């Protein structure tokens, strides 16, 4: 009986999620600007100073479509579900950078393997198209001193604010001692020790969830 109730609750929740998702339609602010008639668009573009134009390069809310923005309100876990190329990594990187800007000091980056974390979450290795989507790619930096530093030997990213992001692999079941402000969990279905690691992760976020 309990299993059937849980399944019914799951199906109801999924229906609610699909309904909310269906309402998040429309282009990004950048796309809306580009679609304006020339006589309206040009004065706006001409009013933007070079420094503001550079800032816009790192303004996630300007480029993101409504479905790519994090949920509004107070939440503890948000699931981003989608196929290849929909922008999941970029959205998560933008979210982490925003949390750091808002004062987060301790962040976990949890992925299936260290190789996955370095490639998709840390980033910093942009291709020819300069379209990397990791944290090092999207963090707003105008000078070398503004850029986060990846301490590969420690498995940490050090931000200029003093915040630290810790790389945690799903190949290890333990996550002890941390008191985190937030966590980005990538591809949890691929974690070798999903249940144990998720339980430990919740404990490290106990103050956030209270």
mmCIF file of C-alpha atoms in Angstrom:
data_model
loop_
_atom_site.group_PDB
_atom_site.id
_atom_site.type_symbol
_atom_site.label_atom_id
_atom_site.label_comp_id
_atom_site.label_asym_id
_atom_site.label_seq_id
_atom_site.Cartn_x
_atom_site.Cartn_y
_atom_site.Cartn_z
ATOM 1 C CA UNK A 1 0.000 0.000 0.000
ATOM 2 C CA UNK A 2 2.789 2.411 0.943
ATOM 3 C CA UNK A 3 4.559 1.715 -2.350
ATOM 4 C CA UNK A 4 1.381 2.509 -4.305
ATOM 5 C CA UNK A 5 0.865 5.758 -2.367
ATOM 6 C CA UNK A 6 4.454 6.803 -3.046
ATOM 7 C CA UNK A 7 3.996 6.097 -6.748
ATOM 8 C CA UNK A 8 0.813 8.152 -6.836
ATOM 9 C CA UNK A 9 2.560 11.038 -5.064
ATOM 10 C CA UNK A 10 5.426 10.815 -7.552
ATOM 11 C CA UNK A 11 3.065 10.910 -10.549
ATOM 12 C CA UNK A 12 1.173 13.886 -9.106
ATOM 13 C CA UNK A 13 4.425 15.727 -8.481
ATOM 14 C CA UNK A 14 5.663 15.034 -12.006
ATOM 15 C CA UNK A 15 2.380 16.335 -13.412
ATOM 16 C CA UNK A 16 2.799 19.555 -11.396
ATOM 17 C CA UNK A 17 6.380 19.947 -12.637
ATOM 18 C CA UNK A 18 5.351 19.468 -16.266
ATOM 19 C CA UNK A 19 2.571 22.018 -15.857
ATOM 20 C CA UNK A 20 4.965 24.622 -14.417
ATOM 21 C CA UNK A 21 7.536 23.880 -17.095
ATOM 22 C CA UNK A 22 4.965 24.367 -19.861
ATOM 23 C CA UNK A 23 4.359 27.905 -18.610
ATOM 24 C CA UNK A 24 8.049 28.839 -18.844
ATOM 25 C CA UNK A 25 8.062 29.701 -22.503
ATOM 26 C CA UNK A 26 9.533 32.488 -24.544
ATOM 27 C CA UNK A 27 12.905 33.802 -25.684
ATOM 28 C CA UNK A 28 15.734 35.250 -23.636
ATOM 29 C CA UNK A 29 16.142 38.989 -23.103
ATOM 30 C CA UNK A 30 18.989 38.911 -25.629
ATOM 31 C CA UNK A 31 16.729 37.283 -28.220
ATOM 32 C CA UNK A 32 13.977 39.784 -27.509
ATOM 33 C CA UNK A 33 16.400 42.652 -28.004
ATOM 34 C CA UNK A 34 17.683 41.178 -31.256
ATOM 35 C CA UNK A 35 14.116 40.779 -32.544
ATOM 36 C CA UNK A 36 13.225 44.455 -32.086
ATOM 37 C CA UNK A 37 12.873 46.621 -35.198
ATOM 38 C CA UNK A 38 16.112 48.372 -36.123
ATOM 39 C CA UNK A 39 14.745 51.816 -35.209
ATOM 40 C CA UNK A 40 14.061 50.591 -31.656
ATOM 41 C CA UNK A 41 17.034 48.278 -31.247
ATOM 42 C CA UNK A 42 19.822 50.599 -32.401
ATOM 43 C CA UNK A 43 19.208 53.387 -29.820
ATOM 44 C CA UNK A 44 19.313 50.784 -27.047
ATOM 45 C CA UNK A 45 22.568 49.284 -28.289
ATOM 46 C CA UNK A 46 24.137 52.728 -28.746
ATOM 47 C CA UNK A 47 23.253 53.654 -25.156
ATOM 48 C CA UNK A 48 25.223 50.716 -23.728
ATOM 49 C CA UNK A 49 28.710 51.699 -22.588
ATOM 50 C CA UNK A 50 31.668 49.405 -23.403
ATOM 51 C CA UNK A 51 31.983 48.352 -19.749
ATOM 52 C CA UNK A 52 28.265 47.533 -19.543
ATOM 53 C CA UNK A 53 28.504 45.584 -22.789
ATOM 54 C CA UNK A 54 31.322 43.528 -21.264
ATOM 55 C CA UNK A 55 29.263 42.950 -18.140
ATOM 56 C CA UNK A 56 26.405 41.655 -20.272
ATOM 57 C CA UNK A 57 28.691 38.893 -21.556
ATOM 58 C CA UNK A 58 28.608 37.429 -18.046
ATOM 59 C CA UNK A 59 24.999 38.260 -17.180
ATOM 60 C CA UNK A 60 23.283 34.881 -17.221
ATOM 61 C CA UNK A 61 19.769 36.268 -16.908
ATOM 62 C CA UNK A 62 20.278 38.294 -20.086
ATOM 63 C CA UNK A 63 21.140 35.230 -22.195
ATOM 64 C CA UNK A 64 19.017 32.559 -20.511
ATOM 65 C CA UNK A 65 15.576 31.537 -21.678
ATOM 66 C CA UNK A 66 12.883 31.344 -18.970
ATOM 67 C CA UNK A 67 13.249 27.554 -18.704
ATOM 68 C CA UNK A 68 16.984 27.936 -18.053
ATOM 69 C CA UNK A 69 16.603 30.184 -15.007
ATOM 70 C CA UNK A 70 16.583 28.690 -11.486
ATOM 71 C CA UNK A 71 13.194 28.397 -9.760
ATOM 72 C CA UNK A 72 11.861 31.356 -7.846
ATOM 73 C CA UNK A 73 11.185 31.192 -4.126
ATOM 74 C CA UNK A 74 12.607 29.042 -1.319
ATOM 75 C CA UNK A 75 13.676 25.531 -2.331
ATOM 76 C CA UNK A 76 16.195 22.937 -1.177
ATOM 77 C CA UNK A 77 16.610 20.705 -4.260
ATOM 78 C CA UNK A 78 16.025 21.645 -7.889
ATOM 79 C CA UNK A 79 16.290 19.074 -10.696
ATOM 80 C CA UNK A 80 17.361 20.140 -14.176
ATOM 81 C CA UNK A 81 16.252 17.412 -16.600
ATOM 82 C CA UNK A 82 16.926 17.626 -20.326
ATOM 83 C CA UNK A 83 18.821 16.203 -23.275
ATOM 84 C CA UNK A 84 22.202 17.121 -24.692
ATOM 85 C CA UNK A 85 22.737 20.742 -25.597
ATOM 86 C CA UNK A 86 19.855 22.281 -23.647
ATOM 87 C CA UNK A 87 22.241 24.149 -21.356
ATOM 88 C CA UNK A 88 22.201 22.176 -18.097
ATOM 89 C CA UNK A 89 25.895 22.711 -17.315
ATOM 90 C CA UNK A 90 25.782 26.395 -18.255
ATOM 91 C CA UNK A 91 22.699 26.932 -16.066
ATOM 92 C CA UNK A 92 24.336 25.218 -13.101
ATOM 93 C CA UNK A 93 27.608 27.121 -13.529
ATOM 94 C CA UNK A 94 25.715 30.411 -13.657
ATOM 95 C CA UNK A 95 23.808 29.420 -10.517
ATOM 96 C CA UNK A 96 27.021 28.612 -8.607
ATOM 97 C CA UNK A 97 28.580 31.935 -9.650
ATOM 98 C CA UNK A 98 25.441 33.768 -8.509
ATOM 99 C CA UNK A 99 25.531 31.962 -5.146
ATOM 100 C CA UNK A 100 29.169 33.031 -4.707
ATOM 101 C CA UNK A 101 28.263 36.624 -5.583
ATOM 102 C CA UNK A 102 25.473 36.462 -2.972
ATOM 103 C CA UNK A 103 27.885 35.346 -0.251
ATOM 104 C CA UNK A 104 28.174 31.557 -0.420
ATOM 105 C CA UNK A 105 31.589 30.517 0.890
ATOM 106 C CA UNK A 106 31.576 26.712 0.754
ATOM 107 C CA UNK A 107 30.309 24.809 -2.292
ATOM 108 C CA UNK A 108 30.457 21.160 -3.339
ATOM 109 C CA UNK A 109 30.815 20.113 -6.969
ATOM 110 C CA UNK A 110 29.773 16.469 -7.104
ATOM 111 C CA UNK A 111 30.042 14.451 -10.308
ATOM 112 C CA UNK A 112 30.430 10.823 -11.396
ATOM 113 C CA UNK A 113 34.236 10.976 -11.720
ATOM 114 C CA UNK A 114 36.969 13.571 -11.298
ATOM 115 C CA UNK A 115 37.385 13.637 -15.069
ATOM 116 C CA UNK A 116 33.712 14.484 -15.513
ATOM 117 C CA UNK A 117 33.906 17.214 -12.874
ATOM 118 C CA UNK A 118 36.980 18.840 -14.426
ATOM 119 C CA UNK A 119 35.559 18.694 -17.946
ATOM 120 C CA UNK A 120 31.932 19.689 -17.432
ATOM 121 C CA UNK A 121 31.756 21.510 -14.098
ATOM 122 C CA UNK A 122 35.150 23.208 -13.612
ATOM 123 C CA UNK A 123 35.676 24.020 -17.310
ATOM 124 C CA UNK A 124 38.324 26.505 -18.333
ATOM 125 C CA UNK A 125 39.192 24.711 -21.560
ATOM 126 C CA UNK A 126 37.135 26.585 -24.127
ATOM 127 C CA UNK A 127 37.096 25.291 -27.656
ATOM 128 C CA UNK A 128 37.550 27.245 -30.870
ATOM 129 C CA UNK A 129 34.051 28.684 -30.520
ATOM 130 C CA UNK A 130 34.847 30.026 -27.026
ATOM 131 C CA UNK A 131 31.663 28.457 -25.708
ATOM 132 C CA UNK A 132 32.769 26.707 -22.534
ATOM 133 C CA UNK A 133 30.051 26.224 -19.934
ATOM 134 C CA UNK A 134 32.011 25.379 -16.772
ATOM 135 C CA UNK A 135 32.468 27.665 -13.789
ATOM 136 C CA UNK A 136 35.848 28.977 -14.988
ATOM 137 C CA UNK A 137 34.248 29.823 -18.334
ATOM 138 C CA UNK A 138 31.240 31.804 -17.104
ATOM 139 C CA UNK A 139 32.537 33.483 -13.946
ATOM 140 C CA UNK A 140 32.566 37.278 -14.507
ATOM 141 C CA UNK A 141 36.216 38.297 -14.630
ATOM 142 C CA UNK A 142 37.639 41.474 -16.148
ATOM 143 C CA UNK A 143 41.201 41.146 -14.846
ATOM 144 C CA UNK A 144 43.435 38.171 -14.169
ATOM 145 C CA UNK A 145 43.082 38.815 -10.435
ATOM 146 C CA UNK A 146 39.283 38.505 -10.767
ATOM 147 C CA UNK A 147 39.425 34.966 -12.106
ATOM 148 C CA UNK A 148 38.806 31.919 -9.884
ATOM 149 C CA UNK A 149 41.856 29.710 -9.462
ATOM 150 C CA UNK A 150 41.591 25.952 -9.962
ATOM 151 C CA UNK A 151 43.836 24.197 -7.419
ATOM 152 C CA UNK A 152 43.915 20.820 -9.115
ATOM 153 C CA UNK A 153 46.268 19.277 -6.557
ATOM 154 C CA UNK A 154 43.767 20.092 -3.790
ATOM 155 C CA UNK A 155 40.646 19.477 -5.844
ATOM 156 C CA UNK A 156 39.360 22.992 -5.143
ATOM 157 C CA UNK A 157 38.331 26.177 -6.940
ATOM 158 C CA UNK A 158 39.286 29.347 -5.053
ATOM 159 C CA UNK A 159 37.157 32.410 -5.839
ATOM 160 C CA UNK A 160 38.348 36.012 -5.397
ATOM 161 C CA UNK A 161 35.627 36.465 -2.738
ATOM 162 C CA UNK A 162 37.324 33.852 -0.547
ATOM 163 C CA UNK A 163 34.752 31.179 -1.398
ATOM 164 C CA UNK A 164 35.937 27.640 -2.117
ATOM 165 C CA UNK A 165 34.299 24.969 -4.275
ATOM 166 C CA UNK A 166 35.312 21.414 -3.363
ATOM 167 C CA UNK A 167 35.445 18.687 -6.018
ATOM 168 C CA UNK A 168 33.741 15.510 -4.759
ATOM 169 C CA UNK A 169 33.567 12.344 -6.834
ATOM 170 C CA UNK A 170 30.646 9.924 -6.888
ATOM 171 C CA UNK A 171 33.204 7.118 -6.796
ATOM 172 C CA UNK A 172 33.689 7.739 -3.062
ATOM 173 C CA UNK A 173 30.831 7.160 -0.565
ATOM 174 C CA UNK A 174 31.966 9.567 2.142
ATOM 175 C CA UNK A 175 31.688 13.343 2.444
ATOM 176 C CA UNK A 176 32.611 14.303 5.990
ATOM 177 C CA UNK A 177 33.525 17.458 7.846
ATOM 178 C CA UNK A 178 32.062 19.939 5.391
ATOM 179 C CA UNK A 179 29.485 22.596 6.261
ATOM 180 C CA UNK A 180 28.268 23.654 2.844
ATOM 181 C CA UNK A 181 26.259 26.622 1.625
ATOM 182 C CA UNK A 182 25.196 24.873 -1.586
ATOM 183 C CA UNK A 183 26.049 22.000 -3.924
ATOM 184 C CA UNK A 184 25.917 21.310 -7.632
ATOM 185 C CA UNK A 185 25.248 17.613 -8.237
ATOM 186 C CA UNK A 186 25.864 16.469 -11.803
ATOM 187 C CA UNK A 187 24.537 13.198 -13.244
ATOM 188 C CA UNK A 188 23.737 11.604 -9.838
ATOM 189 C CA UNK A 189 22.341 8.525 -11.581
ATOM 190 C CA UNK A 190 25.961 7.725 -12.543
ATOM 191 C CA UNK A 191 27.332 8.009 -8.987
ATOM 192 C CA UNK A 192 28.727 4.694 -7.811
ATOM 193 C CA UNK A 193 27.630 5.326 -4.208
ATOM 194 C CA UNK A 194 24.520 7.390 -4.855
ATOM 195 C CA UNK A 195 22.484 6.589 -1.746
ATOM 196 C CA UNK A 196 25.316 6.881 0.794
ATOM 197 C CA UNK A 197 26.857 9.968 -0.774
ATOM 198 C CA UNK A 198 23.488 11.732 -1.084
ATOM 199 C CA UNK A 199 22.776 11.039 2.593
ATOM 200 C CA UNK A 200 26.162 12.487 3.585
ATOM 201 C CA UNK A 201 25.600 15.471 1.312
ATOM 202 C CA UNK A 202 22.284 16.276 2.996
ATOM 203 C CA UNK A 203 24.042 16.352 6.363
ATOM 204 C CA UNK A 204 26.626 18.838 5.079
ATOM 205 C CA UNK A 205 23.722 21.089 3.985
ATOM 206 C CA UNK A 206 21.802 20.731 7.267
ATOM 207 C CA UNK A 207 21.967 24.435 8.089
ATOM 208 C CA UNK A 208 20.668 25.338 4.632
ATOM 209 C CA UNK A 209 17.734 22.964 4.950
ATOM 210 C CA UNK A 210 16.708 24.096 8.467
#
